[in-house]
Amino acid sequence: MSTSTPSSQLRRRSTAYQETTTKLPWTVKNGESQVEASPKSQYERDCFHEEKEPELRKTMSADAVKREESKGKKILVRLFSSLLMISLFIGCVLSGHIYVCLLVAFIELLLFRELVRVRYSAFFHAIQDNIPLFRTTQWLWFTVSILYTYGDFISEVFTSNQDLHHLQTYARYFTSISFLLYSGTFILTIATMREGHIKFQLNQLSWTIVVICLTVGQLKYIMHNIFNGLFWFALPVLLVVTNDVMAYVCGMTCGRKFIPHTFIPFSPNKTWEGFIGGAIFTMFCSWYLARALAQFKWMTCPTNEFNFQPTTLTCELDPIFEVAQYRFSPQLFELLPTFVVNMIPGVIEKCSINDGDFITACISGEPSHVHYHFELATKNIYPVQFHAVALSIFASFVAPFGGFLASAIKRAYGIKDFDSMIPGHGGVMDRMDCQLLMALCVWVYFNTFIRMGSLSVPKLVYMYNLLSPQEKAEFMKAVKKTRNFDDFV
């Protein structure tokens, strides 16, 4: 019977292991690549893996630290840029309406530049040597749209301000100038078409028109929002920003934990949790944002003056900016389950006694009390807060699709951001994609539910002066026939 020491057994096991492993090649993954290993290193890996793993963990830890440092730096840059944009926004709002309008005009120009640049950069090789005056015609179309769009706005401001009525004579030529420029741009666009590239040029022309609709078209009435009161400019901007931030936070913390299904196929970072969570927070914050802004006449008073220096605004406040008491219809609560109604703060349950002869507040356990209806009366509420909640619904469920469209455009052309003008954020379009549709919504909402008409005394005076003597006499005769005319004489 032969005996062997533990060391000799280990040597024989090592020799047998090497003879077996040399017959079959094998590889070990090292990061992304496949690195071939020798049988000896495999044996050492099996026998002494305790010494290898700490070194591997050390390497992975260093890479992770590097990634975390890069991520932290990006967050700081993004935060710093955000603070600068917030400061610029507040500074323009406090400086006056004219400066807000200039900021919007500058943003509009940058938006057009970034969007048309997408296809220009993608097809630069086909444009550079084959299509003349390509960028020139694009900017001419933009100029035409700006003159036509804001010519109406300037004309309306002149009409609404009696001190500026003398300028209305010149403002009426905006339409003629816009049409002449449109005709010239149309001719130049057709004259620069080249055989063999016509289909491509028509595609580019279509893209230019779409960009004008997205920028100038949707921002056509934002100037009206500003002069109707800075409230109608600042509130929607804050609602969209709130929704954007809270959707990001909810998506990062709860994304795909409750709803695993994809929200937007071409934008995998968007989640249902972010979309729904952002909406809830936006509607909640809208109530208090509107209340805070309604405290300042600088935000609530409309104006029709162009002042480059801030001046104190005085006006007769619209009733929606004054504290009021609301009593909700009892029929409204009949549509909701009882347990939901009981969760609403301030709701009072009314009961009837003696078959409805007497109505009083219900007392729990009183057998003679029979439920009659629920009541809710609110005090110290600004009516504009309800309008803010309505706008927040649009900002939460419709405006984000402007951002989804921007994501689709970036995905189609293989770009991460529209530009690198704003460090940590990308381009102006990356931040304004949801604001465009929201601005148009505010103008429609304002003229539908806040102010049904756009008439004013200066406008009436201007229109009256345009009448002939006979028409003026007929007008005064018709006015005298109106009800209670003698009370104003």
Tab-separated table of C-alpha atoms in Angstrom, residues 58-472:
chain	number	residue	atom	x	y	z
A	58	LYS	CA	-11.272	47.309	-7.082
A	59	THR	CA	-11.170	47.863	-10.852
A	60	MET	CA	-14.979	47.926	-11.141
A	61	SER	CA	-15.204	50.303	-8.209
A	62	ALA	CA	-12.829	52.733	-9.900
A	63	ASP	CA	-14.915	52.687	-13.095
A	64	ALA	CA	-18.098	53.174	-11.099
A	65	VAL	CA	-16.585	56.101	-9.228
A	66	LYS	CA	-15.537	57.678	-12.512
A	67	ARG	CA	-19.057	57.321	-13.907
A	68	GLU	CA	-20.565	58.758	-10.736
A	69	GLU	CA	-18.199	61.733	-10.863
A	70	SER	CA	-19.153	62.368	-14.489
A	71	LYS	CA	-22.850	62.093	-13.612
A	72	GLY	CA	-22.441	64.446	-10.670
A	73	LYS	CA	-20.646	66.986	-12.846
A	74	LYS	CA	-23.457	66.872	-15.411
A	75	ILE	CA	-26.041	67.448	-12.685
A	76	LEU	CA	-24.129	70.475	-11.375
A	77	VAL	CA	-23.804	71.957	-14.865
A	78	ARG	CA	-27.494	71.361	-15.508
A	79	LEU	CA	-28.423	72.940	-12.179
A	80	PHE	CA	-26.242	75.997	-12.829
A	81	SER	CA	-27.792	76.490	-16.278
A	82	SER	CA	-31.266	76.144	-14.776
A	83	LEU	CA	-30.521	78.858	-12.220
A	84	LEU	CA	-29.317	81.172	-14.994
A	85	MET	CA	-32.482	80.573	-17.045
A	86	ILE	CA	-34.682	81.180	-13.990
A	87	SER	CA	-32.815	84.416	-13.249
A	88	LEU	CA	-33.230	85.577	-16.854
A	89	PHE	CA	-36.945	84.761	-16.761
A	90	ILE	CA	-37.539	86.633	-13.489
A	91	GLY	CA	-35.423	89.570	-14.637
A	92	CYS	CA	-37.412	89.988	-17.871
A	93	VAL	CA	-40.767	89.693	-16.069
A	94	LEU	CA	-39.770	92.356	-13.530
A	95	SER	CA	-38.319	94.638	-16.216
A	96	GLY	CA	-41.579	94.990	-18.099
A	97	HIS	CA	-43.797	93.715	-20.879
A	98	ILE	CA	-41.618	94.973	-23.713
A	99	TYR	CA	-38.611	93.015	-22.456
A	100	VAL	CA	-40.656	89.847	-22.168
A	101	CYS	CA	-41.760	90.352	-25.773
A	102	LEU	CA	-38.144	90.791	-26.893
A	103	LEU	CA	-37.177	87.611	-25.042
A	104	VAL	CA	-39.980	85.686	-26.753
A	105	ALA	CA	-38.964	87.057	-30.166
A	106	PHE	CA	-35.343	86.011	-29.595
A	107	ILE	CA	-36.418	82.527	-28.465
A	108	GLU	CA	-38.635	82.227	-31.542
A	109	LEU	CA	-35.671	83.014	-33.800
A	110	LEU	CA	-33.489	80.419	-32.054
A	111	LEU	CA	-36.241	77.798	-32.305
A	112	PHE	CA	-36.521	78.262	-36.059
A	113	ARG	CA	-32.740	78.143	-36.426
A	114	GLU	CA	-32.410	74.880	-34.504
A	115	LEU	CA	-35.266	73.090	-36.264
A	116	VAL	CA	-34.300	73.955	-39.841
A	117	ARG	CA	-30.704	73.131	-38.986
A	118	VAL	CA	-31.699	69.533	-38.270
A	119	ARG	CA	-32.304	68.688	-41.927
A	120	TYR	CA	-29.646	71.090	-43.176
A	121	SER	CA	-26.987	69.236	-41.186
A	122	ALA	CA	-28.373	65.839	-42.211
A	123	PHE	CA	-28.307	66.658	-45.951
A	124	PHE	CA	-25.440	69.139	-46.078
A	125	HIS	CA	-23.668	67.065	-48.746
A	126	ALA	CA	-26.687	67.366	-51.064
A	127	ILE	CA	-27.252	71.070	-50.430
A	128	GLN	CA	-23.828	72.656	-50.396
A	129	ASP	CA	-22.910	72.417	-54.079
A	130	ASN	CA	-26.252	71.709	-55.758
A	131	ILE	CA	-28.917	74.060	-54.342
A	132	PRO	CA	-28.290	77.823	-54.409
A	133	LEU	CA	-29.615	80.245	-51.766
A	134	PHE	CA	-31.046	77.385	-49.717
A	135	ARG	CA	-30.616	79.001	-46.277
A	136	THR	CA	-31.600	82.409	-47.680
A	137	THR	CA	-35.014	81.205	-48.824
A	138	GLN	CA	-35.634	79.496	-45.485
A	139	TRP	CA	-35.006	82.697	-43.543
A	140	LEU	CA	-37.075	84.702	-46.006
A	141	TRP	CA	-40.062	82.428	-45.311
A	142	PHE	CA	-39.497	82.974	-41.592
A	143	THR	CA	-39.375	86.766	-42.083
A	144	VAL	CA	-42.625	86.713	-44.047
A	145	SER	CA	-44.393	84.781	-41.299
A	146	ILE	CA	-43.081	87.113	-38.572
A	147	LEU	CA	-44.191	90.282	-40.395
A	148	TYR	CA	-47.637	88.899	-41.148
A	149	THR	CA	-48.174	87.451	-37.670
A	150	TYR	CA	-46.986	90.311	-35.503
A	151	GLY	CA	-48.204	93.026	-37.863
A	152	ASP	CA	-51.715	92.256	-36.620
A	153	PHE	CA	-50.546	92.370	-33.009
A	154	ILE	CA	-48.807	95.748	-33.398
A	155	SER	CA	-51.842	97.152	-35.183
A	156	GLU	CA	-54.097	96.011	-32.346
A	157	VAL	CA	-51.835	97.595	-29.727
A	158	PHE	CA	-51.885	100.905	-31.610
A	159	THR	CA	-55.667	100.744	-31.834
A	160	SER	CA	-56.048	99.974	-28.121
A	161	ASN	CA	-53.916	102.954	-27.070
A	162	GLN	CA	-55.437	106.341	-27.874
A	163	ASP	CA	-52.022	108.019	-27.679
A	164	LEU	CA	-50.757	105.761	-30.487
A	165	HIS	CA	-53.665	106.176	-32.899
A	166	HIS	CA	-51.530	108.348	-35.180
A	167	LEU	CA	-49.214	105.382	-35.793
A	168	GLN	CA	-52.066	103.194	-36.993
A	169	THR	CA	-51.767	104.851	-40.413
A	170	TYR	CA	-48.375	103.176	-40.852
A	171	ALA	CA	-49.279	99.899	-39.158
A	172	ARG	CA	-51.930	99.113	-41.745
A	173	TYR	CA	-49.182	98.696	-44.362
A	174	PHE	CA	-47.796	95.605	-42.599
A	175	THR	CA	-50.148	93.358	-44.542
A	176	SER	CA	-49.119	94.833	-47.895
A	177	ILE	CA	-45.427	94.589	-47.070
A	178	SER	CA	-45.883	90.981	-45.948
A	179	PHE	CA	-47.658	90.102	-49.177
A	180	LEU	CA	-44.966	91.693	-51.353
A	181	LEU	CA	-42.245	89.844	-49.460
A	182	TYR	CA	-44.254	86.621	-49.697
A	183	SER	CA	-44.530	87.006	-53.487
A	184	GLY	CA	-40.815	87.657	-53.853
A	185	THR	CA	-39.891	84.698	-51.638
A	186	PHE	CA	-42.257	82.450	-53.572
A	187	ILE	CA	-40.644	83.427	-56.881
A	188	LEU	CA	-37.116	82.976	-55.485
A	189	THR	CA	-37.978	79.524	-54.098
A	190	ILE	CA	-39.217	78.305	-57.492
A	191	ALA	CA	-36.345	79.967	-59.380
A	192	THR	CA	-33.703	78.164	-57.292
A	193	MET	CA	-35.092	74.669	-57.960
A	194	ARG	CA	-32.683	72.461	-59.849
A	195	GLU	CA	-33.444	69.500	-62.086
A	196	GLY	CA	-32.657	66.248	-60.359
A	197	HIS	CA	-33.149	67.802	-56.909
A	198	ILE	CA	-36.745	69.052	-57.159
A	199	LYS	CA	-38.214	66.295	-54.999
A	200	PHE	CA	-35.621	66.937	-52.306
A	201	GLN	CA	-36.215	70.701	-52.452
A	202	LEU	CA	-39.964	70.219	-52.100
A	203	ASN	CA	-39.350	68.067	-49.028
A	204	GLN	CA	-37.168	70.804	-47.599
A	205	LEU	CA	-39.823	73.426	-48.362
A	206	SER	CA	-42.432	71.300	-46.591
A	207	TRP	CA	-40.149	70.966	-43.576
A	208	THR	CA	-39.648	74.747	-43.484
A	209	ILE	CA	-43.415	75.316	-43.498
A	210	VAL	CA	-43.907	72.759	-40.720
A	211	VAL	CA	-41.242	74.479	-38.620
A	212	ILE	CA	-42.958	77.850	-39.134
A	213	CYS	CA	-46.252	76.334	-37.988
A	214	LEU	CA	-44.601	74.844	-34.895
A	215	THR	CA	-42.838	78.056	-33.895
A	216	VAL	CA	-44.472	81.172	-35.328
A	217	GLY	CA	-47.905	79.574	-35.657
A	218	GLN	CA	-48.153	78.336	-32.084
A	219	LEU	CA	-46.543	81.460	-30.648
A	220	LYS	CA	-48.706	83.832	-32.712
A	221	TYR	CA	-50.794	84.901	-29.736
A	222	ILE	CA	-48.232	84.767	-26.952
A	223	MET	CA	-47.702	88.524	-27.299
A	224	HIS	CA	-51.421	88.994	-26.663
A	225	ASN	CA	-51.080	86.860	-23.532
A	226	ILE	CA	-48.300	89.127	-22.271
A	227	PHE	CA	-50.248	92.366	-22.725
A	228	ASN	CA	-53.423	90.805	-21.302
A	229	GLY	CA	-51.433	90.557	-18.077
A	230	LEU	CA	-48.106	88.947	-17.256
A	231	PHE	CA	-50.079	86.438	-15.206
A	232	TRP	CA	-51.190	84.750	-18.453
A	233	PHE	CA	-47.580	84.444	-19.558
A	234	ALA	CA	-45.893	83.436	-16.292
A	235	LEU	CA	-48.469	80.913	-15.045
A	236	PRO	CA	-48.439	78.586	-18.094
A	237	VAL	CA	-44.635	78.707	-18.212
A	238	LEU	CA	-44.461	77.686	-14.545
A	239	LEU	CA	-47.056	74.944	-15.047
A	240	VAL	CA	-45.072	73.360	-17.869
A	241	VAL	CA	-41.810	73.616	-15.915
A	242	THR	CA	-43.474	72.033	-12.861
A	243	ASN	CA	-44.835	69.196	-14.963
A	244	ASP	CA	-41.464	68.636	-16.646
A	245	VAL	CA	-39.548	68.534	-13.354
A	246	MET	CA	-42.026	66.377	-11.455
A	247	ALA	CA	-42.458	63.954	-14.340
A	248	TYR	CA	-38.664	63.496	-14.324
A	249	VAL	CA	-38.595	62.961	-10.544
A	250	CYS	CA	-41.524	60.526	-10.558
A	251	GLY	CA	-40.054	58.656	-13.518
A	252	MET	CA	-36.657	58.320	-11.823
A	253	THR	CA	-38.085	57.141	-8.496
A	254	CYS	CA	-41.086	55.059	-9.559
A	255	GLY	CA	-40.553	54.383	-13.268
A	256	ARG	CA	-41.814	50.927	-14.399
A	257	LYS	CA	-42.407	49.783	-10.835
A	258	PHE	CA	-46.184	49.874	-11.122
A	259	ILE	CA	-46.813	49.944	-14.891
A	260	PRO	CA	-44.146	47.993	-16.784
A	261	HIS	CA	-45.610	48.747	-20.214
A	262	THR	CA	-43.799	51.175	-22.514
A	263	PHE	CA	-45.335	54.648	-22.595
A	264	ILE	CA	-43.802	56.144	-25.778
A	265	PRO	CA	-42.050	53.556	-28.008
A	266	PHE	CA	-39.565	56.010	-29.538
A	267	SER	CA	-38.741	57.613	-26.165
A	268	PRO	CA	-37.850	54.743	-23.792
A	269	ASN	CA	-37.009	57.069	-20.879
A	270	LYS	CA	-40.636	58.229	-20.648
A	271	THR	CA	-42.749	56.159	-18.243
A	272	TRP	CA	-46.397	55.989	-17.228
A	273	GLU	CA	-45.442	56.721	-13.631
A	274	GLY	CA	-43.648	59.901	-14.665
A	275	PHE	CA	-46.547	61.030	-16.851
A	276	ILE	CA	-49.214	60.412	-14.197
A	277	GLY	CA	-47.111	61.615	-11.246
A	278	GLY	CA	-46.166	64.817	-13.063
A	279	ALA	CA	-49.845	65.496	-13.790
A	280	ILE	CA	-50.875	65.067	-10.155
A	281	PHE	CA	-48.169	67.385	-8.842
A	282	THR	CA	-48.849	69.982	-11.560
A	283	MET	CA	-52.565	70.197	-10.765
A	284	PHE	CA	-51.774	70.470	-7.057
A	285	CYS	CA	-49.151	73.201	-7.538
A	286	SER	CA	-51.335	75.185	-9.967
A	287	TRP	CA	-53.757	76.027	-7.161
A	288	TYR	CA	-51.043	77.732	-5.105
A	289	LEU	CA	-49.072	79.212	-8.006
A	290	ALA	CA	-52.174	81.078	-9.206
A	291	ARG	CA	-52.883	82.323	-5.700
A	292	ALA	CA	-49.326	83.609	-5.296
A	293	LEU	CA	-49.270	85.432	-8.645
A	294	ALA	CA	-52.715	86.952	-8.091
A	295	GLN	CA	-51.326	89.017	-5.186
A	296	PHE	CA	-49.421	91.383	-7.500
A	297	LYS	CA	-50.986	93.974	-9.790
A	298	TRP	CA	-47.802	93.874	-11.865
A	299	MET	CA	-48.862	90.381	-12.891
A	300	THR	CA	-52.636	90.827	-13.141
A	301	CYS	CA	-53.094	94.256	-14.762
A	302	PRO	CA	-53.330	94.378	-18.570
A	303	THR	CA	-51.573	97.142	-20.489
A	304	ASN	CA	-51.410	98.579	-23.988
A	305	GLU	CA	-48.293	100.714	-23.638
A	306	PHE	CA	-44.705	100.191	-24.777
A	307	ASN	CA	-42.501	101.274	-21.869
A	308	PHE	CA	-38.795	100.498	-21.710
A	309	GLN	CA	-38.704	101.505	-18.037
A	310	PRO	CA	-40.824	99.697	-15.435
A	311	THR	CA	-43.766	101.788	-14.278
A	312	THR	CA	-46.396	101.167	-11.630
A	313	LEU	CA	-49.463	99.523	-13.119
A	314	THR	CA	-52.881	100.563	-11.886
A	315	CYS	CA	-56.106	99.052	-13.116
A	316	GLU	CA	-59.530	97.915	-12.097
A	317	LEU	CA	-58.911	94.277	-11.299
A	318	ASP	CA	-60.817	91.612	-13.095
A	319	PRO	CA	-63.178	89.881	-10.628
A	320	ILE	CA	-61.289	86.617	-11.072
A	321	PHE	CA	-58.339	88.205	-9.226
A	322	GLU	CA	-60.428	89.217	-6.220
A	323	VAL	CA	-61.200	87.043	-3.199
A	324	ALA	CA	-64.626	85.438	-3.422
A	325	GLN	CA	-66.831	82.848	-1.774
A	326	TYR	CA	-68.020	79.842	-3.726
A	327	ARG	CA	-70.902	77.502	-3.024
A	328	PHE	CA	-70.788	74.301	-5.047
A	329	SER	CA	-73.981	72.805	-6.389
A	330	PRO	CA	-75.178	69.826	-4.292
A	331	GLN	CA	-75.939	67.918	-7.491
A	332	LEU	CA	-72.212	67.796	-8.177
A	333	PHE	CA	-71.620	65.551	-5.164
A	334	GLU	CA	-74.397	63.172	-6.181
A	335	LEU	CA	-72.125	62.042	-9.024
A	336	LEU	CA	-69.420	60.867	-6.618
A	337	PRO	CA	-69.353	57.921	-4.196
A	338	THR	CA	-70.130	58.865	-0.603
A	339	PHE	CA	-66.717	57.825	0.720
A	340	VAL	CA	-65.033	60.091	-1.833
A	341	VAL	CA	-67.229	63.048	-0.871
A	342	ASN	CA	-66.435	62.523	2.816
A	343	MET	CA	-62.719	62.797	1.994
A	344	ILE	CA	-63.115	66.316	0.516
A	345	PRO	CA	-62.165	68.990	3.110
A	346	GLY	CA	-64.983	71.365	4.053
A	347	VAL	CA	-67.895	69.236	2.835
A	348	ILE	CA	-70.935	69.378	5.119
A	349	GLU	CA	-73.666	66.751	5.082
A	350	LYS	CA	-77.182	68.229	5.342
A	351	CYS	CA	-80.114	66.206	6.694
A	352	SER	CA	-83.868	66.680	6.596
A	353	ILE	CA	-86.235	66.477	9.580
A	354	ASN	CA	-89.933	65.726	9.425
A	355	ASP	CA	-89.953	64.699	5.756
A	356	GLY	CA	-88.041	67.719	4.535
A	357	ASP	CA	-89.779	70.448	6.546
A	358	PHE	CA	-86.496	71.469	8.109
A	359	ILE	CA	-82.900	71.172	6.789
A	360	THR	CA	-79.966	71.141	9.194
A	361	ALA	CA	-76.452	69.777	9.543
A	362	CYS	CA	-76.454	66.058	10.155
A	363	ILE	CA	-75.690	64.760	13.625
A	364	SER	CA	-74.174	61.297	13.725
A	365	GLY	CA	-76.453	58.768	15.407
A	366	GLU	CA	-79.545	60.984	15.395
A	367	PRO	CA	-82.400	58.721	14.189
A	368	SER	CA	-84.624	61.600	13.018
A	369	HIS	CA	-81.953	62.925	10.624
A	370	VAL	CA	-82.259	61.678	7.046
A	371	HIS	CA	-79.549	62.440	4.510
A	372	TYR	CA	-80.597	65.240	2.164
A	373	HIS	CA	-77.480	66.409	0.288
A	374	PHE	CA	-73.855	67.489	0.627
A	375	GLU	CA	-72.743	71.142	0.620
A	376	LEU	CA	-69.392	72.824	0.139
A	377	ALA	CA	-68.754	76.532	0.545
A	378	THR	CA	-65.263	77.911	0.098
A	379	LYS	CA	-63.996	81.206	1.493
A	380	ASN	CA	-60.908	83.274	0.725
A	381	ILE	CA	-60.542	81.730	-2.726
A	382	TYR	CA	-59.456	83.521	-5.888
A	383	PRO	CA	-61.636	82.457	-8.845
A	384	VAL	CA	-58.541	82.399	-11.038
A	385	GLN	CA	-57.335	79.403	-9.020
A	386	PHE	CA	-60.026	77.262	-10.639
A	387	HIS	CA	-58.942	78.498	-14.055
A	388	ALA	CA	-55.355	77.592	-13.158
A	389	VAL	CA	-56.395	74.024	-12.372
A	390	ALA	CA	-58.121	73.810	-15.763
A	391	LEU	CA	-54.951	75.032	-17.499
A	392	SER	CA	-52.861	72.577	-15.471
A	393	ILE	CA	-54.881	69.693	-16.918
A	394	PHE	CA	-53.847	70.787	-20.405
A	395	ALA	CA	-50.254	71.327	-19.255
A	396	SER	CA	-50.201	67.788	-17.843
A	397	PHE	CA	-51.962	65.711	-20.482
A	398	VAL	CA	-51.585	67.601	-23.790
A	399	ALA	CA	-48.538	69.893	-23.657
A	400	PRO	CA	-46.089	66.991	-22.985
A	401	PHE	CA	-46.857	65.637	-26.443
A	402	GLY	CA	-44.970	68.614	-27.820
A	403	GLY	CA	-41.950	67.139	-26.082
A	404	PHE	CA	-42.736	63.722	-27.515
A	405	LEU	CA	-42.777	65.245	-31.006
A	406	ALA	CA	-39.365	66.781	-30.338
A	407	SER	CA	-38.117	63.353	-29.216
A	408	ALA	CA	-39.447	61.801	-32.416
A	409	ILE	CA	-37.605	64.383	-34.523
A	410	LYS	CA	-34.348	63.734	-32.674
A	411	ARG	CA	-34.789	59.985	-32.994
A	412	ALA	CA	-35.522	60.283	-36.731
A	413	TYR	CA	-32.336	62.246	-37.414
A	414	GLY	CA	-30.127	60.478	-34.880
A	415	ILE	CA	-29.288	63.453	-32.666
A	416	LYS	CA	-29.247	63.700	-28.868
A	417	ASP	CA	-30.042	67.418	-28.561
A	418	PHE	CA	-31.091	70.134	-30.978
A	419	ASP	CA	-28.089	72.253	-30.022
A	420	SER	CA	-25.506	72.746	-27.283
A	421	MET	CA	-26.320	76.373	-26.517
A	422	ILE	CA	-27.561	75.639	-22.970
A	423	PRO	CA	-24.981	73.511	-21.085
A	424	GLY	CA	-26.573	70.454	-19.546
A	425	HIS	CA	-29.872	71.000	-21.368
A	426	GLY	CA	-29.033	71.091	-25.069
A	427	GLY	CA	-30.767	73.615	-27.284
A	428	VAL	CA	-33.619	76.060	-26.833
A	429	MET	CA	-36.045	73.604	-28.457
A	430	ASP	CA	-35.129	70.996	-25.842
A	431	ARG	CA	-36.540	73.336	-23.191
A	432	MET	CA	-39.377	74.970	-25.145
A	433	ASP	CA	-40.910	71.931	-26.838
A	434	CYS	CA	-43.883	71.801	-24.437
A	435	GLN	CA	-44.277	75.571	-24.065
A	436	LEU	CA	-45.342	76.200	-27.671
A	437	LEU	CA	-48.689	74.419	-27.575
A	438	MET	CA	-49.348	75.680	-24.048
A	439	ALA	CA	-49.073	79.329	-25.130
A	440	LEU	CA	-51.691	78.791	-27.839
A	441	CYS	CA	-53.990	77.035	-25.367
A	442	VAL	CA	-53.852	79.990	-22.946
A	443	TRP	CA	-54.936	82.453	-25.636
A	444	VAL	CA	-57.867	80.243	-26.657
A	445	TYR	CA	-58.881	79.691	-23.033
A	446	PHE	CA	-58.587	83.393	-22.162
A	447	ASN	CA	-60.799	84.519	-25.038
A	448	THR	CA	-63.323	81.736	-24.402
A	449	PHE	CA	-63.770	81.787	-20.620
A	450	ILE	CA	-62.106	84.953	-19.263
A	451	ARG	CA	-62.790	87.768	-21.690
A	452	MET	CA	-65.383	87.110	-24.357
A	453	GLY	CA	-64.537	90.159	-26.448
A	454	SER	CA	-61.513	92.335	-27.129
A	455	LEU	CA	-63.217	95.744	-27.347
A	456	SER	CA	-62.025	98.746	-25.373
A	457	VAL	CA	-62.822	102.449	-25.216
A	458	PRO	CA	-59.729	103.483	-27.249
A	459	LYS	CA	-60.674	100.938	-29.909
A	460	LEU	CA	-64.222	102.265	-30.077
A	461	VAL	CA	-62.923	105.835	-30.361
A	462	TYR	CA	-60.569	104.847	-33.172
A	463	MET	CA	-63.285	102.997	-35.068
A	464	TYR	CA	-65.702	105.892	-34.518
A	465	ASN	CA	-63.246	108.348	-36.053
A	466	LEU	CA	-63.068	106.175	-39.178
A	467	LEU	CA	-66.800	106.614	-39.801
A	468	SER	CA	-68.215	109.151	-42.199
A	469	PRO	CA	-70.337	112.021	-40.778
A	470	GLN	CA	-73.526	110.247	-41.799
A	471	GLU	CA	-72.365	106.970	-40.190
A	472	LYS	CA	-71.431	108.849	-36.999
